[in-house]
GROMACS .gro file of C-alpha atoms in nm:
model
  358
    1MET     CA    1  -3.376  -7.254 -25.043
    2ARG     CA    2  -3.442  -6.904 -25.161
    3HIS     CA    3  -3.786  -6.990 -25.246
    4ALA     CA    4  -3.853  -7.160 -24.891
    5ALA     CA    5  -3.718  -6.865 -24.731
    6LEU     CA    6  -3.961  -6.642 -24.920
    7ILE     CA    7  -4.242  -6.833 -24.841
    8ALA     CA    8  -4.139  -6.811 -24.442
    9LEU     CA    9  -4.117  -6.452 -24.464
   10SER     CA   10  -4.446  -6.417 -24.637
   11LEU     CA   11  -4.619  -6.637 -24.354
   12ALA     CA   12  -4.452  -6.425 -24.100
   13ALA     CA   13  -4.571  -6.113 -24.253
   14ALA     CA   14  -4.922  -6.259 -24.269
   15THR     CA   15  -4.946  -6.361 -23.922
   16PRO     CA   16  -5.077  -6.124 -23.671
   17ALA     CA   17  -4.853  -5.976 -23.404
   18ALA     CA   18  -4.851  -6.157 -23.069
   19ALA     CA   19  -5.088  -5.987 -22.828
   20LYS     CA   20  -4.905  -5.820 -22.523
   21ASP     CA   21  -5.023  -5.733 -22.192
   22LEU     CA   22  -5.043  -5.358 -22.111
   23LEU     CA   23  -5.086  -5.250 -21.736
   24VAL     CA   24  -5.274  -4.916 -21.700
   25THR     CA   25  -5.288  -4.714 -21.385
   26ILE     CA   26  -5.313  -4.367 -21.258
   27ALA     CA   27  -5.065  -4.187 -21.023
   28LYS     CA   28  -4.979  -3.844 -20.894
   29PRO     CA   29  -4.959  -3.562 -20.986
   30GLY     CA   30  -5.266  -3.682 -21.206
   31ASN     CA   31  -5.149  -3.888 -21.507
   32LEU     CA   32  -5.257  -4.204 -21.667
   33TYR     CA   33  -4.975  -4.442 -21.722
   34VAL     CA   34  -4.953  -4.730 -21.968
   35PHE     CA   35  -4.671  -5.007 -21.935
   36ASP     CA   36  -4.575  -5.277 -22.133
   37VAL     CA   37  -4.515  -5.525 -21.869
   38ALA     CA   38  -4.327  -5.783 -22.087
   39GLU     CA   39  -4.056  -5.500 -22.145
   40ARG     CA   40  -4.121  -5.332 -21.806
   41ALA     CA   41  -4.125  -5.010 -22.007
   42LEU     CA   42  -4.364  -4.708 -21.978
   43VAL     CA   43  -4.521  -4.667 -22.333
   44LYS     CA   44  -4.784  -4.385 -22.247
   45ASP     CA   45  -4.783  -4.087 -22.009
   46CYS     CA   46  -5.114  -3.909 -22.007
   47PRO     CA   47  -5.175  -3.587 -21.831
   48LEU     CA   48  -5.535  -3.590 -21.690
   49ASN     CA   49  -5.554  -3.249 -21.529
   50VAL     CA   50  -5.771  -3.365 -21.261
   51GLU     CA   51  -5.716  -3.446 -20.895
   52MET     CA   52  -5.603  -3.813 -20.937
   53SER     CA   53  -5.792  -3.960 -20.626
   54PRO     CA   54  -5.933  -4.231 -20.600
   55ALA     CA   55  -5.856  -4.352 -20.966
   56VAL     CA   56  -6.080  -4.643 -20.979
   57ILE     CA   57  -6.048  -4.768 -21.334
   58GLN     CA   58  -6.265  -4.968 -21.567
   59MET     CA   59  -6.165  -5.040 -21.911
   60SER     CA   60  -6.385  -5.042 -22.219
   61PRO     CA   61  -6.439  -5.408 -22.380
   62ASP     CA   62  -6.186  -5.352 -22.627
   63GLY     CA   63  -5.914  -5.227 -22.409
   64LYS     CA   64  -5.876  -4.903 -22.556
   65VAL     CA   65  -6.044  -4.636 -22.320
   66ALA     CA   66  -5.978  -4.617 -21.953
   67TYR     CA   67  -6.269  -4.473 -21.752
   68ALA     CA   68  -6.177  -4.355 -21.404
   69LEU     CA   69  -6.330  -4.198 -21.106
   70VAL     CA   70  -6.142  -3.892 -21.027
   71ASN     CA   71  -6.155  -3.554 -20.850
   72ARG     CA   72  -6.220  -3.709 -20.487
   73TRP     CA   73  -6.500  -3.952 -20.616
   74GLU     CA   74  -6.695  -3.676 -20.794
   75ASP     CA   75  -6.633  -3.723 -21.164
   76VAL     CA   76  -6.574  -3.995 -21.453
   77ILE     CA   77  -6.320  -3.946 -21.713
   78GLY     CA   78  -6.259  -4.166 -22.013
   79VAL     CA   79  -5.915  -4.133 -22.183
   80ASN     CA   80  -5.789  -4.333 -22.498
   81ILE     CA   81  -5.476  -4.498 -22.383
   82GLU     CA   82  -5.326  -4.503 -22.738
   83THR     CA   83  -5.378  -4.121 -22.798
   84CYS     CA   84  -5.396  -3.969 -22.445
   85GLU     CA   85  -5.726  -3.789 -22.578
   86THR     CA   86  -6.017  -3.733 -22.335
   87VAL     CA   87  -6.313  -3.900 -22.498
   88PHE     CA   88  -6.561  -3.886 -22.210
   89TYR     CA   89  -6.604  -3.671 -21.922
   90ALA     CA   90  -6.907  -3.653 -21.671
   91ALA     CA   91  -6.902  -3.378 -21.400
   92GLN     CA   92  -7.169  -3.518 -21.167
   93SER     CA   93  -7.217  -3.247 -20.933
   94THR     CA   94  -7.400  -2.920 -20.984
   95ALA     CA   95  -7.422  -2.594 -20.801
   96ASP     CA   96  -7.647  -2.705 -20.518
   97ILE     CA   97  -7.601  -3.096 -20.524
   98SER     CA   98  -7.288  -3.273 -20.478
   99ARG     CA   99  -7.282  -3.613 -20.627
  100ARG     CA  100  -7.017  -3.885 -20.516
  101SER     CA  101  -6.934  -4.250 -20.651
  102ILE     CA  102  -6.777  -4.466 -20.410
  103ALA     CA  103  -6.590  -4.690 -20.618
  104SER     CA  104  -6.897  -4.779 -20.840
  105LEU     CA  105  -6.782  -4.776 -21.190
  106ALA     CA  106  -6.865  -5.013 -21.469
  107VAL     CA  107  -6.888  -5.021 -21.848
  108SER     CA  108  -7.171  -5.216 -22.060
  109ALA     CA  109  -7.050  -5.562 -22.217
  110ASP     CA  110  -7.067  -5.397 -22.562
  111GLY     CA  111  -6.898  -5.069 -22.457
  112SER     CA  112  -7.172  -4.838 -22.546
  113GLU     CA  113  -7.262  -4.715 -22.201
  114VAL     CA  114  -7.095  -4.624 -21.879
  115TYR     CA  115  -7.265  -4.685 -21.526
  116THR     CA  116  -7.197  -4.546 -21.183
  117VAL     CA  117  -7.400  -4.506 -20.847
  118ARG     CA  118  -7.422  -4.147 -20.745
  119ASN     CA  119  -7.476  -4.061 -20.395
  120PRO     CA  120  -7.653  -3.708 -20.399
  121VAL     CA  121  -7.634  -3.434 -20.115
  122ARG     CA  122  -7.827  -3.104 -20.155
  123HIS     CA  123  -7.641  -2.812 -20.028
  124LEU     CA  124  -7.910  -2.587 -19.832
  125ALA     CA  125  -7.858  -2.273 -19.650
  126ASP     CA  126  -7.852  -2.434 -19.291
  127ARG     CA  127  -7.795  -2.805 -19.345
  128TYR     CA  128  -7.704  -3.060 -19.609
  129GLU     CA  129  -8.001  -3.294 -19.726
  130VAL     CA  130  -7.890  -3.668 -19.800
  131MET     CA  131  -8.081  -3.765 -20.089
  132GLU     CA  132  -8.139  -4.120 -20.219
  133PRO     CA  133  -7.859  -4.294 -20.424
  134GLU     CA  134  -7.919  -4.329 -20.786
  135PHE     CA  135  -7.774  -4.557 -21.066
  136ALA     CA  136  -7.680  -4.333 -21.354
  137VAL     CA  137  -7.637  -4.464 -21.731
  138TYR     CA  138  -7.435  -4.245 -21.971
  139ALA     CA  139  -7.369  -4.292 -22.347
  140ALA     CA  140  -7.005  -4.367 -22.379
  141ASP     CA  141  -6.998  -4.154 -22.689
  142ALA     CA  142  -7.145  -3.832 -22.488
  143GLY     CA  143  -6.805  -3.669 -22.509
  144THR     CA  144  -6.673  -3.441 -22.262
  145LYS     CA  145  -7.004  -3.292 -22.126
  146ALA     CA  146  -7.175  -3.614 -22.062
  147GLU     CA  147  -7.517  -3.610 -21.883
  148PRO     CA  148  -7.701  -3.928 -21.772
  149ILE     CA  149  -7.936  -4.056 -22.027
  150ARG     CA  150  -8.127  -4.301 -21.758
  151THR     CA  151  -8.119  -4.293 -21.356
  152TYR     CA  152  -8.265  -4.550 -21.137
  153PRO     CA  153  -8.299  -4.582 -20.773
  154ALA     CA  154  -8.002  -4.757 -20.632
  155PRO     CA  155  -7.894  -4.948 -20.301
  156ARG     CA  156  -7.729  -4.744 -20.055
  157ARG     CA  157  -7.360  -4.825 -19.972
  158SER     CA  158  -7.288  -4.952 -20.343
  159THR     CA  159  -6.925  -4.978 -20.416
  160VAL     CA  160  -6.721  -5.190 -20.655
  161MET     CA  161  -6.919  -5.303 -20.966
  162ALA     CA  162  -6.872  -5.531 -21.270
  163THR     CA  163  -7.076  -5.604 -21.578
  164GLY     CA  164  -7.156  -5.961 -21.691
  165ALA     CA  165  -7.178  -6.107 -22.029
  166ASP     CA  166  -7.562  -6.050 -22.041
  167ASN     CA  167  -7.508  -5.702 -21.924
  168THR     CA  168  -7.626  -5.757 -21.581
  169VAL     CA  169  -7.436  -5.501 -21.355
  170TYR     CA  170  -7.300  -5.676 -21.031
  171ILE     CA  171  -7.312  -5.419 -20.736
  172GLY     CA  172  -7.098  -5.489 -20.412
  173GLY     CA  173  -7.251  -5.331 -20.087
  174HIS     CA  174  -7.490  -5.437 -19.820
  175GLU     CA  175  -7.555  -5.762 -20.048
  176ILE     CA  176  -7.413  -5.830 -20.378
  177TYR     CA  177  -7.682  -5.719 -20.601
  178GLY     CA  178  -7.756  -5.781 -20.991
  179PHE     CA  179  -7.885  -5.474 -21.169
  180ASP     CA  180  -8.056  -5.436 -21.507
  181PRO     CA  181  -7.930  -5.120 -21.651
  182SER     CA  182  -8.211  -5.100 -21.896
  183SER     CA  183  -8.515  -5.133 -21.660
  184GLY     CA  184  -8.371  -5.060 -21.311
  185ALA     CA  185  -8.471  -5.427 -21.178
  186LEU     CA  186  -8.262  -5.523 -20.880
  187ASP     CA  187  -8.212  -5.841 -20.707
  188VAL     CA  188  -7.981  -6.004 -20.441
  189LYS     CA  189  -7.736  -6.246 -20.621
  190ILE     CA  190  -7.521  -6.296 -20.300
  191ALA     CA  191  -7.659  -6.261 -19.940
  192ASN     CA  192  -7.386  -6.060 -19.779
  193ALA     CA  193  -7.492  -5.871 -19.452
  194SER     CA  194  -7.781  -6.098 -19.426
  195TRP     CA  195  -7.620  -6.418 -19.504
  196ASP     CA  196  -7.760  -6.730 -19.346
  197ARG     CA  197  -7.467  -6.891 -19.167
  198PRO     CA  198  -7.568  -6.929 -18.809
  199THR     CA  199  -7.244  -7.008 -18.680
  200TYR     CA  200  -7.080  -6.701 -18.840
  201SER     CA  201  -7.061  -6.335 -18.765
  202PRO     CA  202  -7.157  -6.083 -19.038
  203PRO     CA  203  -6.887  -6.077 -19.298
  204ASP     CA  204  -6.657  -5.770 -19.308
  205VAL     CA  205  -6.572  -5.680 -19.696
  206LEU     CA  206  -6.330  -5.446 -19.848
  207ALA     CA  207  -6.488  -5.372 -20.174
  208PHE     CA  208  -6.294  -5.114 -20.354
  209TRP     CA  209  -6.078  -5.238 -20.650
  210PRO     CA  210  -6.251  -5.378 -20.972
  211ILE     CA  211  -6.008  -5.638 -21.065
  212GLY     CA  212  -6.097  -5.963 -21.198
  213SER     CA  213  -6.152  -5.938 -21.577
  214GLN     CA  214  -5.855  -6.167 -21.629
  215ASN     CA  215  -6.069  -6.471 -21.547
  216ASP     CA  216  -6.412  -6.287 -21.598
  217GLU     CA  217  -6.514  -6.270 -21.251
  218LEU     CA  218  -6.630  -6.032 -20.960
  219LEU     CA  219  -6.461  -6.156 -20.651
  220LEU     CA  220  -6.469  -5.986 -20.320
  221MET     CA  221  -6.285  -6.118 -19.995
  222TYR     CA  222  -6.450  -6.142 -19.653
  223THR     CA  223  -6.326  -6.180 -19.291
  224ALA     CA  224  -6.572  -6.337 -19.044
  225ALA     CA  225  -6.575  -6.508 -18.709
  226VAL     CA  226  -6.659  -6.866 -18.687
  227PHE     CA  227  -6.844  -6.996 -18.383
  228THR     CA  228  -6.848  -7.339 -18.245
  229ASP     CA  229  -7.243  -7.334 -18.262
  230ALA     CA  230  -7.523  -7.123 -18.339
  231THR     CA  231  -7.508  -6.954 -17.976
  232GLN     CA  232  -7.213  -6.774 -18.088
  233SER     CA  233  -7.080  -6.797 -17.763
  234GLU     CA  234  -6.738  -6.951 -17.830
  235MET     CA  235  -6.509  -6.849 -18.137
  236ALA     CA  236  -6.374  -7.154 -18.320
  237ASP     CA  237  -6.167  -6.945 -18.592
  238PHE     CA  238  -6.153  -6.624 -18.766
  239VAL     CA  239  -6.162  -6.688 -19.139
  240TRP     CA  240  -6.072  -6.551 -19.474
  241GLY     CA  241  -6.331  -6.624 -19.748
  242TYR     CA  242  -6.448  -6.477 -20.082
  243SER     CA  243  -6.787  -6.405 -20.266
  244ALA     CA  244  -6.740  -6.437 -20.636
  245VAL     CA  245  -6.983  -6.396 -20.955
  246ASP     CA  246  -6.891  -6.564 -21.274
  247LEU     CA  247  -6.941  -6.276 -21.534
  248GLU     CA  248  -7.002  -6.524 -21.821
  249THR     CA  249  -7.243  -6.728 -21.660
  250GLY     CA  250  -7.376  -6.553 -21.349
  251GLU     CA  251  -7.299  -6.829 -21.136
  252THR     CA  252  -7.210  -6.747 -20.755
  253ALA     CA  253  -6.992  -6.887 -20.483
  254VAL     CA  254  -6.909  -6.828 -20.130
  255GLN     CA  255  -6.624  -7.008 -19.972
  256ASP     CA  256  -6.369  -6.979 -19.682
  257PHE     CA  257  -6.017  -7.067 -19.786
  258THR     CA  258  -5.793  -6.996 -19.484
  259SER     CA  259  -5.758  -6.874 -19.138
  260PHE     CA  260  -5.710  -6.498 -19.074
  261GLU     CA  261  -5.337  -6.469 -19.026
  262VAL     CA  262  -5.241  -6.163 -19.234
  263LEU     CA  263  -5.435  -5.870 -19.376
  264MET     CA  264  -5.513  -5.886 -19.749
  265PHE     CA  265  -5.654  -5.566 -19.910
  266SER     CA  266  -5.727  -5.756 -20.246
  267ALA     CA  267  -5.706  -6.068 -20.450
  268VAL     CA  268  -5.718  -6.219 -20.778
  269ARG     CA  269  -5.742  -6.549 -20.906
  270ASP     CA  270  -5.525  -6.749 -21.175
  271PRO     CA  271  -5.710  -6.725 -21.505
  272ASN     CA  272  -5.589  -7.084 -21.587
  273ALA     CA  273  -5.616  -7.234 -21.255
  274GLU     CA  274  -5.917  -7.076 -21.061
  275ASN     CA  275  -5.806  -7.285 -20.746
  276LEU     CA  276  -5.509  -7.055 -20.707
  277LEU     CA  277  -5.564  -6.721 -20.531
  278TYR     CA  278  -5.332  -6.455 -20.483
  279GLY     CA  279  -5.375  -6.171 -20.208
  280VAL     CA  280  -5.174  -5.862 -20.108
  281TYR     CA  281  -5.107  -5.610 -19.857
  282THR     CA  282  -4.770  -5.636 -19.649
  283GLN     CA  283  -4.727  -5.991 -19.769
  284LEU     CA  284  -4.813  -6.148 -20.085
  285SER     CA  285  -4.981  -6.483 -20.034
  286LYS     CA  286  -5.062  -6.784 -20.273
  287HIS     CA  287  -5.343  -6.999 -20.173
  288ASP     CA  288  -5.528  -7.307 -20.283
  289VAL     CA  289  -5.873  -7.218 -20.227
  290GLU     CA  290  -6.004  -7.593 -20.275
  291THR     CA  291  -5.780  -7.752 -20.039
  292LYS     CA  292  -5.765  -7.436 -19.814
  293GLU     CA  293  -5.355  -7.463 -19.826
  294LEU     CA  294  -5.141  -7.166 -19.800
  295ILE     CA  295  -4.905  -7.262 -20.072
  296LYS     CA  296  -4.659  -6.975 -20.010
  297ARG     CA  297  -4.612  -6.622 -19.852
  298VAL     CA  298  -4.337  -6.378 -19.898
  299ASP     CA  299  -4.274  -6.050 -19.731
  300LEU     CA  300  -4.288  -5.732 -19.955
  301PRO     CA  301  -4.070  -5.404 -19.937
  302HIS     CA  302  -4.373  -5.196 -19.824
  303THR     CA  303  -4.749  -5.220 -19.815
  304TYR     CA  304  -4.929  -5.274 -20.166
  305TYR     CA  305  -5.322  -5.205 -20.188
  306VAL     CA  306  -5.401  -5.363 -20.523
  307ILE     CA  307  -5.311  -5.690 -20.704
  308ASN     CA  308  -5.342  -5.817 -21.067
  309ILE     CA  309  -5.216  -6.098 -21.269
  310SER     CA  310  -5.091  -6.142 -21.633
  311SER     CA  311  -5.310  -6.284 -21.902
  312ASP     CA  312  -5.132  -6.623 -21.890
  313GLY     CA  313  -5.135  -6.647 -21.520
  314LYS     CA  314  -4.738  -6.644 -21.490
  315GLU     CA  315  -4.669  -6.297 -21.340
  316ILE     CA  316  -4.817  -6.109 -21.049
  317TYR     CA  317  -4.833  -5.719 -21.021
  318VAL     CA  318  -4.874  -5.536 -20.693
  319GLY     CA  319  -4.913  -5.183 -20.694
  320GLY     CA  320  -5.089  -4.872 -20.524
  321THR     CA  321  -4.938  -4.671 -20.246
  322ASN     CA  322  -4.605  -4.551 -20.360
  323ASP     CA  323  -4.455  -4.534 -20.709
  324ASP     CA  324  -4.345  -4.864 -20.797
  325ILE     CA  325  -4.525  -5.165 -20.925
  326GLY     CA  326  -4.369  -5.486 -20.807
  327VAL     CA  327  -4.354  -5.786 -21.059
  328TYR     CA  328  -4.349  -6.141 -20.904
  329ASP     CA  329  -4.310  -6.488 -21.060
  330ALA     CA  330  -4.653  -6.658 -20.980
  331GLU     CA  331  -4.506  -6.993 -20.945
  332THR     CA  332  -4.240  -6.903 -20.702
  333LEU     CA  333  -4.343  -6.569 -20.571
  334GLU     CA  334  -3.980  -6.430 -20.627
  335ARG     CA  335  -3.967  -6.072 -20.724
  336ILE     CA  336  -3.838  -6.036 -21.097
  337GLY     CA  337  -3.888  -5.693 -21.193
  338GLU     CA  338  -4.058  -5.375 -21.133
  339MET     CA  339  -4.203  -5.070 -21.307
  340LEU     CA  340  -4.155  -4.696 -21.169
  341VAL     CA  341  -4.407  -4.433 -21.206
  342PRO     CA  342  -4.171  -4.165 -21.382
  343SER     CA  343  -4.332  -3.855 -21.192
  344GLY     CA  344  -4.219  -4.030 -20.866
  345GLY     CA  345  -4.597  -3.956 -20.739
  346ASP     CA  346  -4.764  -4.236 -20.561
  347MET     CA  347  -5.062  -4.442 -20.702
  348GLY     CA  348  -5.260  -4.421 -20.363
  349THR     CA  349  -5.530  -4.640 -20.407
  350ALA     CA  350  -5.539  -4.640 -20.813
  351THR     CA  351  -5.654  -4.955 -20.970
  352MET     CA  352  -5.428  -5.146 -21.198
  353GLN     CA  353  -5.592  -5.305 -21.508
  354ILE     CA  354  -5.430  -5.547 -21.745
  355VAL     CA  355  -5.549  -5.531 -22.122
  356GLN     CA  356  -5.403  -5.702 -22.420
  357ALA     CA  357  -5.274  -5.529 -22.735
  358GLU     CA  358  -5.119  -5.596 -23.058
   0.00000   0.00000   0.00000
């Protein structure tokens, strides 16, 4: 028996620790927070010494560095979430040119480069000169005085971005584009404003939170009016739908999934059942996008801007707006816990990212 116990102990010691989910976000006064979601516990509180807004966050592929847009869309910061060390910083404006990135932030598939679309405006004595947008490429190891190593012309109105397995950067904007950061080549992956749907109005898309890494996709929701025929003289419905890019394969999809009944600011799909979509604002809604069935909807204590889902698809996290992150059972939509920002400061429009750690 003693020999068997020793073998069991040896096997346990040799077995890697189970991966756990960490939730990464930013809140006032300007701190990055890391929560162990299983324990509902804060594990890191990293002062950033920046104006936190808008706190659009993208993670490095290894989950160790959180890159964020801060200082009112102007700068990019990279923070090691284990040590709180600032390992990257790009101050994008100069004395005479302001450069702002409107939610556009991504990291290369191998973690070696950081991408953003910058919108420059030159400050002249008597006027502002609006310049052409540029796609900026930074080396991730450039340190705290990072400058672009390449720039390319970029589409105007670029917002949320995500990087595919082949390092194509998908950009949400007037259309949903595919961008090659090594050459600057650009093409349309999903027609958005120019979609060919004669019985539909142009879509209205809120593209701001870069979530979807749990199931390797870029998903943008849209609303649109649907008419009885191409004359668009009589409306038949007003719908919610989504445009999605599979970041592993590059395959795309555009699909309506329900009538417009409530507002939703952001949505995420179940990593183990892509037919299940969860959307959030003043309610938390669970949809089957294949059958176009609303499975369940529950009221929330207040508005939440952003949503995410655990790696196993069992828990839903809602945040932004205030200082609390609500935890909901994905099956029942019952509120089963919460995590509080220790400063009491609100998250505003901050992204919540889920990463796995040992």
